[in-house]
Coordinates of C-alpha atoms in Angstrom, one line a residue:
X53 CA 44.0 -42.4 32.3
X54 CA 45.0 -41.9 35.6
X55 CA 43.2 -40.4 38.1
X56 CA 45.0 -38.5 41.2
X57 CA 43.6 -36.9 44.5
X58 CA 43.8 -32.8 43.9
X59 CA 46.9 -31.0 45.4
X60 CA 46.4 -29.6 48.7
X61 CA 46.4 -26.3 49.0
X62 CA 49.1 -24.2 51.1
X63 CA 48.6 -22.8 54.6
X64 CA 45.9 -20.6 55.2
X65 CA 44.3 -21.3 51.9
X66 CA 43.4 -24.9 52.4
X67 CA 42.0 -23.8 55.9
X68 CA 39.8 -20.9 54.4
X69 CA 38.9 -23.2 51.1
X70 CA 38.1 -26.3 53.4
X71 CA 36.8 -24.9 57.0
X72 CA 35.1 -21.5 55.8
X73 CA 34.6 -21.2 52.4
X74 CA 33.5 -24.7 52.0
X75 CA 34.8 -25.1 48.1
X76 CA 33.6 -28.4 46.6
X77 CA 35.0 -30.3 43.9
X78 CA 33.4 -31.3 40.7
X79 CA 32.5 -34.7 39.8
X80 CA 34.6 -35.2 36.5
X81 CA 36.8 -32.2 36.8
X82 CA 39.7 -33.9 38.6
X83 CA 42.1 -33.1 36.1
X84 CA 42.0 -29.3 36.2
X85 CA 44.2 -27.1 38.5
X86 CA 42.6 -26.7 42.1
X87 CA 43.3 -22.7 41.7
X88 CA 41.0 -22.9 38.3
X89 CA 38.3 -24.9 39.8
X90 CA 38.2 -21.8 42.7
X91 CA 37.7 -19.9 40.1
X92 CA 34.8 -21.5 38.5
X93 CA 33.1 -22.3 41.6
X94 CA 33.5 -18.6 42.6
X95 CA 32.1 -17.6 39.3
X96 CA 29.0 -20.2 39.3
X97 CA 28.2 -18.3 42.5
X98 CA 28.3 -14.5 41.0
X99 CA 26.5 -15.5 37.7
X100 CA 23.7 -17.8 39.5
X101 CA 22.9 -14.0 41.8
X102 CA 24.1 -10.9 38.8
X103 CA 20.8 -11.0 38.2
X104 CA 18.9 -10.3 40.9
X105 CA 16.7 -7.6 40.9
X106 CA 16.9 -4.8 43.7
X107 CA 14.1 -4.1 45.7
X108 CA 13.5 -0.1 45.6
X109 CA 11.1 1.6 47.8
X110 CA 10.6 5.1 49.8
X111 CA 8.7 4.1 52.3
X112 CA 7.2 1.0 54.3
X113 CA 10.5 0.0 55.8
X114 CA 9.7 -3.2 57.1
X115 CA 7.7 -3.8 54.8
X116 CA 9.3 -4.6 51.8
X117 CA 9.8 -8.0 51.0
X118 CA 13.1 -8.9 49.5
X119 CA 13.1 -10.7 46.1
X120 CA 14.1 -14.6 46.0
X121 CA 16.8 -15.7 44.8
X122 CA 17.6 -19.2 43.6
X123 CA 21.1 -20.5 45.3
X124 CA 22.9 -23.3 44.5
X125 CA 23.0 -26.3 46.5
X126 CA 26.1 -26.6 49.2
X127 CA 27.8 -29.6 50.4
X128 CA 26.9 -30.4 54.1
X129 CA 29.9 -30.0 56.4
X130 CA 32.3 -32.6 57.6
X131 CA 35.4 -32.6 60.3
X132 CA 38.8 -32.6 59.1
X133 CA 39.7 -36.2 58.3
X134 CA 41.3 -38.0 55.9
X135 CA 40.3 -37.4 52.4
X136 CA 37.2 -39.1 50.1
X137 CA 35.9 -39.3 47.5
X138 CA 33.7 -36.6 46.9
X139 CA 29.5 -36.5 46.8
X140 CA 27.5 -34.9 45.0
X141 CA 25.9 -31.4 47.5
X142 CA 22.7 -31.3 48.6
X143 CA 20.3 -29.2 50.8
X144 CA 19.8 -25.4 50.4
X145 CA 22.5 -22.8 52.0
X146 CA 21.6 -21.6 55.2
X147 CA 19.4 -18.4 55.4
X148 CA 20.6 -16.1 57.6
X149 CA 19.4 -15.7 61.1
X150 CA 18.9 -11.6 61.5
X151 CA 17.4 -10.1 58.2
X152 CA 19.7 -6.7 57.6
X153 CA 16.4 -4.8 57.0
X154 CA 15.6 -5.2 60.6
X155 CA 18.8 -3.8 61.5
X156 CA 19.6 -0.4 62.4
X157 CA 22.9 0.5 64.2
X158 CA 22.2 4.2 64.7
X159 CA 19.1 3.6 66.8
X160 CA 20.1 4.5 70.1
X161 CA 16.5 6.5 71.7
X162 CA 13.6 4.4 71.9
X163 CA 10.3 5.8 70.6
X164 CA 12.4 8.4 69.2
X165 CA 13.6 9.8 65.7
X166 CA 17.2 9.8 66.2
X167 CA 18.7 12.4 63.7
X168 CA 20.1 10.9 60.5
X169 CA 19.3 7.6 60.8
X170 CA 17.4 6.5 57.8
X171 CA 16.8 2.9 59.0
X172 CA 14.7 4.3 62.5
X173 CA 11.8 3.0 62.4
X174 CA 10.6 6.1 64.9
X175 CA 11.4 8.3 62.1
X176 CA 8.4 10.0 59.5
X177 CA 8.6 11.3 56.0
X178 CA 8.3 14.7 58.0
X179 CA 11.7 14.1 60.1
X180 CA 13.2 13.0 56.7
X181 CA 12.7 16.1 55.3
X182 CA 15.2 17.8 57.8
X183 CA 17.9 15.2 57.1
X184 CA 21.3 16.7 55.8
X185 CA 22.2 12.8 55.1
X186 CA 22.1 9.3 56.3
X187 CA 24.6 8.7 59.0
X188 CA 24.6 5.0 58.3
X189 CA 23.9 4.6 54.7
X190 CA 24.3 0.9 54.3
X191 CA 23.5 -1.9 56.5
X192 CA 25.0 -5.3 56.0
X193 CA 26.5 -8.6 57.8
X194 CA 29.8 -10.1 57.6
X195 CA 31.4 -8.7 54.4
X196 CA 33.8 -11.6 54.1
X197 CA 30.4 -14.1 53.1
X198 CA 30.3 -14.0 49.1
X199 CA 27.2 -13.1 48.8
X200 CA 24.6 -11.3 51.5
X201 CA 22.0 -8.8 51.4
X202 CA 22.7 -5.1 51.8
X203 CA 20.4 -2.6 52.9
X204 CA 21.4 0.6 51.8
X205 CA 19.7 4.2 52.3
X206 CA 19.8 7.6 51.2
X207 CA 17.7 10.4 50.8
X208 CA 16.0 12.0 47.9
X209 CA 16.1 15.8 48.2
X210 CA 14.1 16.4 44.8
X211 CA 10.6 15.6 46.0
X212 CA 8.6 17.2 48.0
X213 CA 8.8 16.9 50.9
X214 CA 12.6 15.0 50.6
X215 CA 12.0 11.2 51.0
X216 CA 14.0 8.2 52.1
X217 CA 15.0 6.0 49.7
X218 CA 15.6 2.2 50.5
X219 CA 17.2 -0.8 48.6
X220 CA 17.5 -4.5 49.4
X221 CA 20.1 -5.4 46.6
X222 CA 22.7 -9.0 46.5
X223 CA 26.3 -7.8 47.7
X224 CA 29.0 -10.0 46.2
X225 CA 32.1 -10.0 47.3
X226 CA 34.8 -10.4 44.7
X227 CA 37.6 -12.2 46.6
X228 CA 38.2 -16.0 46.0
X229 CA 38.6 -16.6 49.1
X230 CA 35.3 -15.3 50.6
X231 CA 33.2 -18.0 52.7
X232 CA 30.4 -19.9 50.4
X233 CA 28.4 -21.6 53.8
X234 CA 28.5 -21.7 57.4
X235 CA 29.9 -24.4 58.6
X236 CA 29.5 -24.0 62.1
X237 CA 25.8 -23.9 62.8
X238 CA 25.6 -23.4 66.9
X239 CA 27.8 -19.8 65.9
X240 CA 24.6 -18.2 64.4
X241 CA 22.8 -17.9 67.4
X242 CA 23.3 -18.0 71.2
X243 CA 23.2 -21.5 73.2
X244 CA 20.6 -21.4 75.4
X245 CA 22.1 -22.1 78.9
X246 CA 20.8 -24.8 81.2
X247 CA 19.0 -23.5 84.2
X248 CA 20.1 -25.5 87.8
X249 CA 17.1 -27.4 89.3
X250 CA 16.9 -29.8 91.9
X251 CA 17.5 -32.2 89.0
X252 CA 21.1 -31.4 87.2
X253 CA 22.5 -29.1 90.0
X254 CA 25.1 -31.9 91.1
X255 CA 25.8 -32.7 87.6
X256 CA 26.7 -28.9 87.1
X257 CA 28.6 -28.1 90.1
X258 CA 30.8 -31.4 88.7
X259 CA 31.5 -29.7 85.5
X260 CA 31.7 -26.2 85.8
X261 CA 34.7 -24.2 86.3
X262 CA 35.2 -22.0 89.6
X263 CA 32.2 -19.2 89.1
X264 CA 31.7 -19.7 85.3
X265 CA 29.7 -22.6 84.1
X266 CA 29.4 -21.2 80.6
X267 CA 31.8 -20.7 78.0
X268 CA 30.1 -19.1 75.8
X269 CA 28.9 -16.4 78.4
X270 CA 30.2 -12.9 77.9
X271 CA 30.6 -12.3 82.0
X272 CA 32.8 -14.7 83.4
X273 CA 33.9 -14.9 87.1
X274 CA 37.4 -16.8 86.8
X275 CA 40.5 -17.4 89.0
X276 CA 43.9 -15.8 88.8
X277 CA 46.5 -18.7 89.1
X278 CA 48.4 -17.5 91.4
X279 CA 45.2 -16.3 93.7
X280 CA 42.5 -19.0 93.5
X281 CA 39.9 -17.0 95.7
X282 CA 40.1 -13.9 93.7
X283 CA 37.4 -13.9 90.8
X284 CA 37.5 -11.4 88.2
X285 CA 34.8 -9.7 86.2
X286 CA 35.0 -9.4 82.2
X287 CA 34.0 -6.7 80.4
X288 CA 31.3 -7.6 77.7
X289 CA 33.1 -6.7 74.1
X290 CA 36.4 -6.0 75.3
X291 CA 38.1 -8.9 76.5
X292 CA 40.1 -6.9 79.5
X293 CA 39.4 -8.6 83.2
X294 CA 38.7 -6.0 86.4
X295 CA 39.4 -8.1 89.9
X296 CA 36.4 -8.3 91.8
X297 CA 37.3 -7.3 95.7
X298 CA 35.7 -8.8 98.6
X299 CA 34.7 -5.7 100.5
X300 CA 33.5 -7.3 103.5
X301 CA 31.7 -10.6 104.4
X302 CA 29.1 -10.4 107.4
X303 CA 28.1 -13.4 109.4
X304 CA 24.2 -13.7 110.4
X305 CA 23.1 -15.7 113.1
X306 CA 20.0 -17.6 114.1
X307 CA 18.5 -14.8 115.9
X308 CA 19.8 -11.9 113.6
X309 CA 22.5 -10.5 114.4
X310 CA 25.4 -9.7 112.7
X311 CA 29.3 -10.4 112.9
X312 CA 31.7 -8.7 110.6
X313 CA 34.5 -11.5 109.7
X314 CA 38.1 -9.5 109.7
X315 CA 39.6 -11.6 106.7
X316 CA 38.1 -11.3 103.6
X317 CA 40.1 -13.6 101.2
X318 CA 38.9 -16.7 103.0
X319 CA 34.8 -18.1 102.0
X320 CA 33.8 -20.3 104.9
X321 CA 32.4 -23.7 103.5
X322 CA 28.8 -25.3 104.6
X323 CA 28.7 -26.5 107.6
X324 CA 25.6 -28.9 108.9
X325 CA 24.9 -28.9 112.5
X326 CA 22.5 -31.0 114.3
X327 CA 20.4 -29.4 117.2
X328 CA 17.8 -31.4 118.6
X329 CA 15.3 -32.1 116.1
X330 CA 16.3 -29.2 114.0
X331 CA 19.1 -29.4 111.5
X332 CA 21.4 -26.1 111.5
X333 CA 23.5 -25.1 107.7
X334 CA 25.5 -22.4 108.4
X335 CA 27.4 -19.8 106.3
X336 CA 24.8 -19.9 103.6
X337 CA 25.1 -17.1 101.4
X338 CA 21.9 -15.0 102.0
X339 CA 22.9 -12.0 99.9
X340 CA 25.1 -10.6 97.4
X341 CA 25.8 -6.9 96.5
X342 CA 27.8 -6.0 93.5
X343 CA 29.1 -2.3 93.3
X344 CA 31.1 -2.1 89.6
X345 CA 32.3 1.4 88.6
X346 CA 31.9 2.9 85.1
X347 CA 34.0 5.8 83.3
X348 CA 31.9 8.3 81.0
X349 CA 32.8 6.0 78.5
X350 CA 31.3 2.9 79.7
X351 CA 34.1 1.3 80.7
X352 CA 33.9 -0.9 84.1
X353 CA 37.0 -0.1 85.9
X354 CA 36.2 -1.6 89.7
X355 CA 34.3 -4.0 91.0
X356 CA 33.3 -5.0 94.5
X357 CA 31.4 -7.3 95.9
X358 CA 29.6 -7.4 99.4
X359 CA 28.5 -11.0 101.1
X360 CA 26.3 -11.9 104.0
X361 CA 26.4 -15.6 105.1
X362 CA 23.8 -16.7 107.7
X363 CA 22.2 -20.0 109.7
X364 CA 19.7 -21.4 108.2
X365 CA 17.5 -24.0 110.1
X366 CA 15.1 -26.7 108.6
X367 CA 12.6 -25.1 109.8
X368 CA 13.4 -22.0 107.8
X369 CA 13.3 -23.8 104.4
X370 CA 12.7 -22.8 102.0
X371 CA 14.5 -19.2 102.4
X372 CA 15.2 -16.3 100.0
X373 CA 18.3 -15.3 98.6
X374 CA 18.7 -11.6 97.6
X375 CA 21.5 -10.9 94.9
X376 CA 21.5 -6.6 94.0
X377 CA 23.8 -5.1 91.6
X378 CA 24.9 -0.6 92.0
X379 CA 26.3 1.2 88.9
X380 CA 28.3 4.1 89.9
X381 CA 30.3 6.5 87.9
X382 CA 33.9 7.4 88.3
X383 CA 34.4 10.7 89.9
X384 CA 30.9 11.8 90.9
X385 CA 29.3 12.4 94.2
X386 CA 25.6 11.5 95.1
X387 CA 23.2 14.0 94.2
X388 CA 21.7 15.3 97.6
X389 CA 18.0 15.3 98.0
X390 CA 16.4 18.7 97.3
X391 CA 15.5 19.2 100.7
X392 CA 14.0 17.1 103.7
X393 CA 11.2 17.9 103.6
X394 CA 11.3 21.4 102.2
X395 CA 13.3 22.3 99.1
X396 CA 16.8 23.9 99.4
X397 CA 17.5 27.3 97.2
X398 CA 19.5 25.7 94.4
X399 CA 18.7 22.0 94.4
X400 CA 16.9 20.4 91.6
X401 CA 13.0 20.2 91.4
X402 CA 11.8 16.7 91.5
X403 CA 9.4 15.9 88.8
X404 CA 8.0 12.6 87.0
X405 CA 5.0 11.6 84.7
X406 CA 3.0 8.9 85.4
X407 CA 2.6 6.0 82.9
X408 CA -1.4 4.8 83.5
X409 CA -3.6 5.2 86.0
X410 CA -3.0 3.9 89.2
X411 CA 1.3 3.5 89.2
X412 CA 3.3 5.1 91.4
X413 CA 5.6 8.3 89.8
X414 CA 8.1 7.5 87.3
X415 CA 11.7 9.4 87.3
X416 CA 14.7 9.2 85.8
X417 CA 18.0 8.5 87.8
X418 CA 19.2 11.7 86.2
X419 CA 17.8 14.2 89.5
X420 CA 19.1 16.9 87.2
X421 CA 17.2 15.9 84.3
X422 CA 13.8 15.4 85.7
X423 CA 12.4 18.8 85.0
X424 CA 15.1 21.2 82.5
X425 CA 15.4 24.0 80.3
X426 CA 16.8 25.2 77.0
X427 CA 20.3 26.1 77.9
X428 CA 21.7 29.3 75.5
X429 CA 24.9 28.6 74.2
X430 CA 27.3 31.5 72.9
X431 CA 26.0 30.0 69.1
X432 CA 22.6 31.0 69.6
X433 CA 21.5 27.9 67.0
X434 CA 18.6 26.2 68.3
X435 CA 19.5 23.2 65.6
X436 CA 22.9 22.9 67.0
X437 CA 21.7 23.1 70.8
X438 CA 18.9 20.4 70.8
X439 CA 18.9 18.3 73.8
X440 CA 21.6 20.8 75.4
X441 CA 19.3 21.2 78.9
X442 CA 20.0 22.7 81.9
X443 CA 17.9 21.8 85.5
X444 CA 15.7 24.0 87.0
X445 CA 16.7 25.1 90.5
X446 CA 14.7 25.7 93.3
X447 CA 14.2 29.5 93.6
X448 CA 16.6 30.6 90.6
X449 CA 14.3 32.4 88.2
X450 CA 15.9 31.6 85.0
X451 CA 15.5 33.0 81.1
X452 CA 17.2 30.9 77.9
X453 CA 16.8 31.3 74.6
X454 CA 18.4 30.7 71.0
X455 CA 18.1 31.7 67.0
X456 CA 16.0 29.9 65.0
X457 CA 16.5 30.1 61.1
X458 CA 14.2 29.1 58.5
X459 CA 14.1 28.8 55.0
X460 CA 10.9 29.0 52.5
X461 CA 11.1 25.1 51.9
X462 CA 10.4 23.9 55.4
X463 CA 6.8 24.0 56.1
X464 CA 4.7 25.5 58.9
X465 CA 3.8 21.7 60.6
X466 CA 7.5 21.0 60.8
X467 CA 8.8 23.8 62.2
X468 CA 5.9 23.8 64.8
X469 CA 6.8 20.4 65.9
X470 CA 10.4 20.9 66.2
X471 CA 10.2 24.1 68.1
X472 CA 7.8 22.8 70.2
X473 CA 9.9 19.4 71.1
X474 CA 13.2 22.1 71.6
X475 CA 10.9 23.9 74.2
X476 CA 9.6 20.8 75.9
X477 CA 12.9 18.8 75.7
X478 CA 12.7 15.2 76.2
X479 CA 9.8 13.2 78.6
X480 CA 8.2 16.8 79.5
X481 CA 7.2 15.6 83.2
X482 CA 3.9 15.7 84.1
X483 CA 4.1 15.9 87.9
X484 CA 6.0 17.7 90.1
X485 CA 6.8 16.7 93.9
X486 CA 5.8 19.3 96.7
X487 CA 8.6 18.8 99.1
X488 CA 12.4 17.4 98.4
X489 CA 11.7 14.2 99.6
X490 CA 8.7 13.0 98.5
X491 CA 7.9 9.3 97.8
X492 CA 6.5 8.5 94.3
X493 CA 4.0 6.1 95.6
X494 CA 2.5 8.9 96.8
X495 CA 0.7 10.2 94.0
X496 CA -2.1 12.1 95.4
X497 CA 0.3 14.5 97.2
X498 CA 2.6 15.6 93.7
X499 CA 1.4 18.4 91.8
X500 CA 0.5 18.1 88.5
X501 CA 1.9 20.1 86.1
X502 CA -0.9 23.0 84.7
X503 CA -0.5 23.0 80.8
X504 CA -1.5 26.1 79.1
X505 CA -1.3 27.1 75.1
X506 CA -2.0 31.0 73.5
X507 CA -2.5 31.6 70.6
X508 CA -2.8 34.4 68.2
X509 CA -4.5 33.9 65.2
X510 CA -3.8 35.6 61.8
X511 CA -5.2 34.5 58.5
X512 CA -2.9 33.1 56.4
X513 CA -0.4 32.7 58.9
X514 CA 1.6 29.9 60.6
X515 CA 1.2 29.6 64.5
X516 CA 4.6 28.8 65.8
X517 CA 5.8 28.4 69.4
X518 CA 8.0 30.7 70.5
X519 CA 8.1 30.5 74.2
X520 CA 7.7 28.5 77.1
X521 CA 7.1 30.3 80.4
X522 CA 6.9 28.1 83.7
X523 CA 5.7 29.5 86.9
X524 CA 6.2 27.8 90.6
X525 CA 4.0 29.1 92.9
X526 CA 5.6 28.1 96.7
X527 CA 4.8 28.5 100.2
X528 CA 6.3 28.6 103.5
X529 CA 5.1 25.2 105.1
X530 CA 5.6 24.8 109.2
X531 CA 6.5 26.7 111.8
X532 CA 8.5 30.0 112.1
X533 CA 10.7 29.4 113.6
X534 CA 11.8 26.3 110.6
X535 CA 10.0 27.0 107.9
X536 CA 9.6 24.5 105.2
X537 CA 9.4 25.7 101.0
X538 CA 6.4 23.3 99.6
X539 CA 5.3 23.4 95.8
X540 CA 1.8 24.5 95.4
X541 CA 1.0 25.1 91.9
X542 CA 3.2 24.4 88.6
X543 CA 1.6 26.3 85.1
X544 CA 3.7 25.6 82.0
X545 CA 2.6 28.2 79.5
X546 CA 3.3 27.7 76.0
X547 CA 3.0 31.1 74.0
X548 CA 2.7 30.9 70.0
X549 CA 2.6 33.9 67.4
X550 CA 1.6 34.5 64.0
X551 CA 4.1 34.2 61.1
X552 CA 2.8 34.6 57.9
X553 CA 3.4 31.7 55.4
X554 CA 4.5 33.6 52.5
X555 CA 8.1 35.2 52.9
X556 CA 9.8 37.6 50.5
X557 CA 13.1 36.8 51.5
X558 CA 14.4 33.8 51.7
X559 CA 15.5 33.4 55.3
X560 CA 14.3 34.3 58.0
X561 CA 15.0 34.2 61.9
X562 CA 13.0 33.7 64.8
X563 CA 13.9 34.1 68.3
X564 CA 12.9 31.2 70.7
X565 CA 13.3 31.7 74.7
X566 CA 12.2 29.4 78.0
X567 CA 11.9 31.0 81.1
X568 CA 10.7 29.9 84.7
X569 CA 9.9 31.8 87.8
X570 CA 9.4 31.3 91.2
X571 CA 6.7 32.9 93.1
X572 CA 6.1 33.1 96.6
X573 CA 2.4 33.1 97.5
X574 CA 2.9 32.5 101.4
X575 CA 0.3 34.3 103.7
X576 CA 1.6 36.5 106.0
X577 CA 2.8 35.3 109.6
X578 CA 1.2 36.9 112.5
X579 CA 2.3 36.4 115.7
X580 CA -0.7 34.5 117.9
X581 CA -1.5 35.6 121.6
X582 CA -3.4 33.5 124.0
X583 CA -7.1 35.3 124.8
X584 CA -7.1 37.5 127.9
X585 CA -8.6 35.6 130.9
X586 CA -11.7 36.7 131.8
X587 CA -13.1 36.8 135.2
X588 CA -16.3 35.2 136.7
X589 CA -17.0 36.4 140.4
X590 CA -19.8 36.0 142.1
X591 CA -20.1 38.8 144.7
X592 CA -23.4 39.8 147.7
X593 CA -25.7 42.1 146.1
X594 CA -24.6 44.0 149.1
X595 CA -21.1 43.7 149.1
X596 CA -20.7 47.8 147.7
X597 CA -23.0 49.1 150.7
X598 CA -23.6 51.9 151.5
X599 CA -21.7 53.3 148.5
X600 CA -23.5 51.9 146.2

């Protein structure tokens, strides 16, 4: 009987079934059609995983192990070339790199619960029990593979308190054309680039191209055709290019000072002078500032770049290079300082915690989000308002508040915590500076932040927070003719009350409120004098004779 080669097949088919799907053919099964031995090969693969078991659990998210599963061996890959015969496959498929159990797309705050994500890790059995569902209920790879793990979450609001509930289950994808293996090994991880030494920097600056030297390198720095010095920045993700513009390029001499060239598009070369015993390289690039503007989006939409070439001399090596990189977004100005040195009626306080003992201050870049309150909205829903903040201002006493409604199935401990976290808001600071321009190394001169709880206690009742009060006690610092605002004393005073547990009703609302004042404890100025002179004459005992 004759035996023929198997029909290719037609355009994109033979590329999926040959480069990506990696179908084999069967030892002794030549004389089927190539469109029924898909079929089967697809099939071996569904029946060999149908029965695998999903792994079910509630809670422990990482630390459920998956359950094995037996897969068939693959066929190692091979270029396109001419056709063999074929060989028998060996070697297990690869395992995936990233386990999708790990994964968790909704996590965006670190160290904290974000709402609806099942998958956070952050998140307790208490925070489930406020879930109204999973935002991301099912976490998996590449859906084209035929068969991957899923992860998939949801909640179960029967128990009490509601749990989440987590699977690890085989996804199989139906289509004959999904991929069986990875061919292409380096594409399930990153290439780790090659660092420049004194050893391969010649052999890089021979093969790399203009600024990039990495292809597989999200940022790339390369040349417009028609403009060979102008470099232009890629946007990681998007694919679009924003021209980077030479702002200015400053010349440094031997002894420091500077030179501002006039043209721009021109990037001197190295020169190497000899002077004496000393050997001169001059337009070396000592530093580089890049200034690349966002959108509220995220979207880079400028970017600038600032150089400063110098002399170097033998006897300087080996020097430092300094390379800095600025952020700024689109249409915003720079937040002044809150005063210099006293605070400014209306400016933000300046405030910080400090991580452990001995560091300096830490603050967010945010100067209007380093010490806020609950802003009231015309809602009045404390749920629908959390992380809605507004800054506190110097010298604007401020009250906030919203509506809180609860139901019979929420317990007291939940309630307390989330109230108290919508009072506190996020990274409730710890420190707050004295004047507007106070350094954060400066530690000893910040005033802490006086942290006060009252409570009323009722038997049988739930002690939740309903307000927090802030007090700023200031002073008038200096002279008068300039006096200067400094921060004395900061008291956060968190005030509870008494709800009983049991409820005849089934809702009921609570009223929560923030509220900060300002207090000016200054002593009263009085205006000084010098003393009088007094006068020390010595006069004859008879200088009053004869009338005295």
């Amino acid at each position: 009987m004759l035996r023929t080669q198997p029909p290719r097949l037609p355009g994109s088919a033979r590329s999926l079934a040959a480069g990506r799907a990696g179908f084999r053919w069967v030892m002794g099964l030549w004389d089927l059609p190539p469109l029924l031995l898909v079929l089967l090969d697809c099939w071996a693969s569904v029946s060999a995983q149908a029965g695998a078991t999903p792994v079910v659990t509630t809670e422990g998210l990482y630390s459920t192990k998956p359950a094995p599963t037996t897969f068939r061996p693959a066929v190692s890959p091979r270029p396109h070339e001419t056709p063999r015969a074929p060989r028998p496959s060996s070697g297990p498929r690869p395992t995936p790199v990233t386990d999708v159990a790990a994964l968790c797309v909704c996590d965006l705050s670190p160290a904290l619960c974000d709402v609806n994500c099942c998958c956070d890790p952050d998140c307790s059995s208490v925070d489930f029990s406020v879930f109204s569902a999973c935002s991301i209920p099912v976490v998996m790879g590449d859906s084209q593979f035929c068969s991957q793990k899923a992860a998939i979450y949801s909640l179960n609001f029967t128990a009490d308190p509601p749990q989440r509930v987590f699977k690890l289950v085989d996804q199989i994808n139906p289509s004959i054309f999904c991929i069986h293996i990875t061919n292409y090994k380096p594409a399930l991880s990153f290439i780790n680039p090659e660092v420049p030494d004194e050893s391969n920097f010649d052999k890089l600056m021979k093969t790399s191209d203009g600024f990039s030297s990495n292809a597989e390198s999200d940022v790339s720095l390369t040349a417009k055709p028609d403009a060979p010095n102008t470099a232009k920045y890629e946007v990681p993700g998007s694919g679009t290019k924003v021209p980077i513009t030479v702002q200015s390029i400053t010349i440094q001499s031997l002894n420091k000072t500077l030179t501002l060239q006039e043209d721009t598009d021109v990037l001197r070369p190295l020169v190497l002078v000899e002077a004496g015993h000393d050997k001169i390289c001059t337009n070396v690039i000592l530093e580089v500032k890049y200034s690349l503007m966002y959108t509220d989006a995220g979207e880079i939409v400028k970017a600038d770049v600032f150089v400063l070439l110098g002399a170097v001399s033998s006897a300087m090596v080996p020097f430092q290079q300094k390379f800095e990189i600025y952020f700024i977004q689109q249409n915003t100005k720079p937040v002044p300082l809150s005063g210099n040195p006293g605070y400014v009626v209306g400016l933000p306080l300046a405030a910080g915690f400090q991580p452990q003992k001995g560091s300096g201050i830490m603050q967010t870049t945010n100067r209007y989000g380093q010490l806020t309150l609950l802003r009231s909205t015309a809602e009045q829903d404390c749920l629908a308002i959390a992380g809605i903040r507004t800054p506190v201002l110097f010298g604007y006493n401020m009250q906030s508040g919203c509506k809180l409604r609860l139901t019979k199935a929420i317990t007291c401990r939940l309630v307390v915590q989330k109230v108290e976290s919508l009072l506190k808001g996020q990274g409730f600071p710890d420190y707050v500076a004295p004047f507007g321009n106070s350094q954060a190394q400066d530690v000893l001169d910040w005033v802490p932040v006086h942290f006060i709880t009252q409570t009323s206690h009722m038997k049988d009742s739930c002690q939740l927070p309903v307000a927090l009060a802030i007090e700023v006690k200031w002073t008038k610092y200096g002279s008068l003719l300039n006096p200067q605002a400094k921060i004395v004393n900061v008291t956060a005073n968190l005030i509870s009350s008494s709800f009983p547990e049991t409820n005849s009703g089934n809702k009921r609302t609570i009223l929560i409120s923030t509220a900060v004042t300002f207090v000016d404890v200054s002593a009263p100025a009085e205006a000084g004098f010098r003393a009088r002179p007094t006068i020390n004459a010595r006069l004859p005992f008879n200088f009053f004779f004869p009338f005295v």
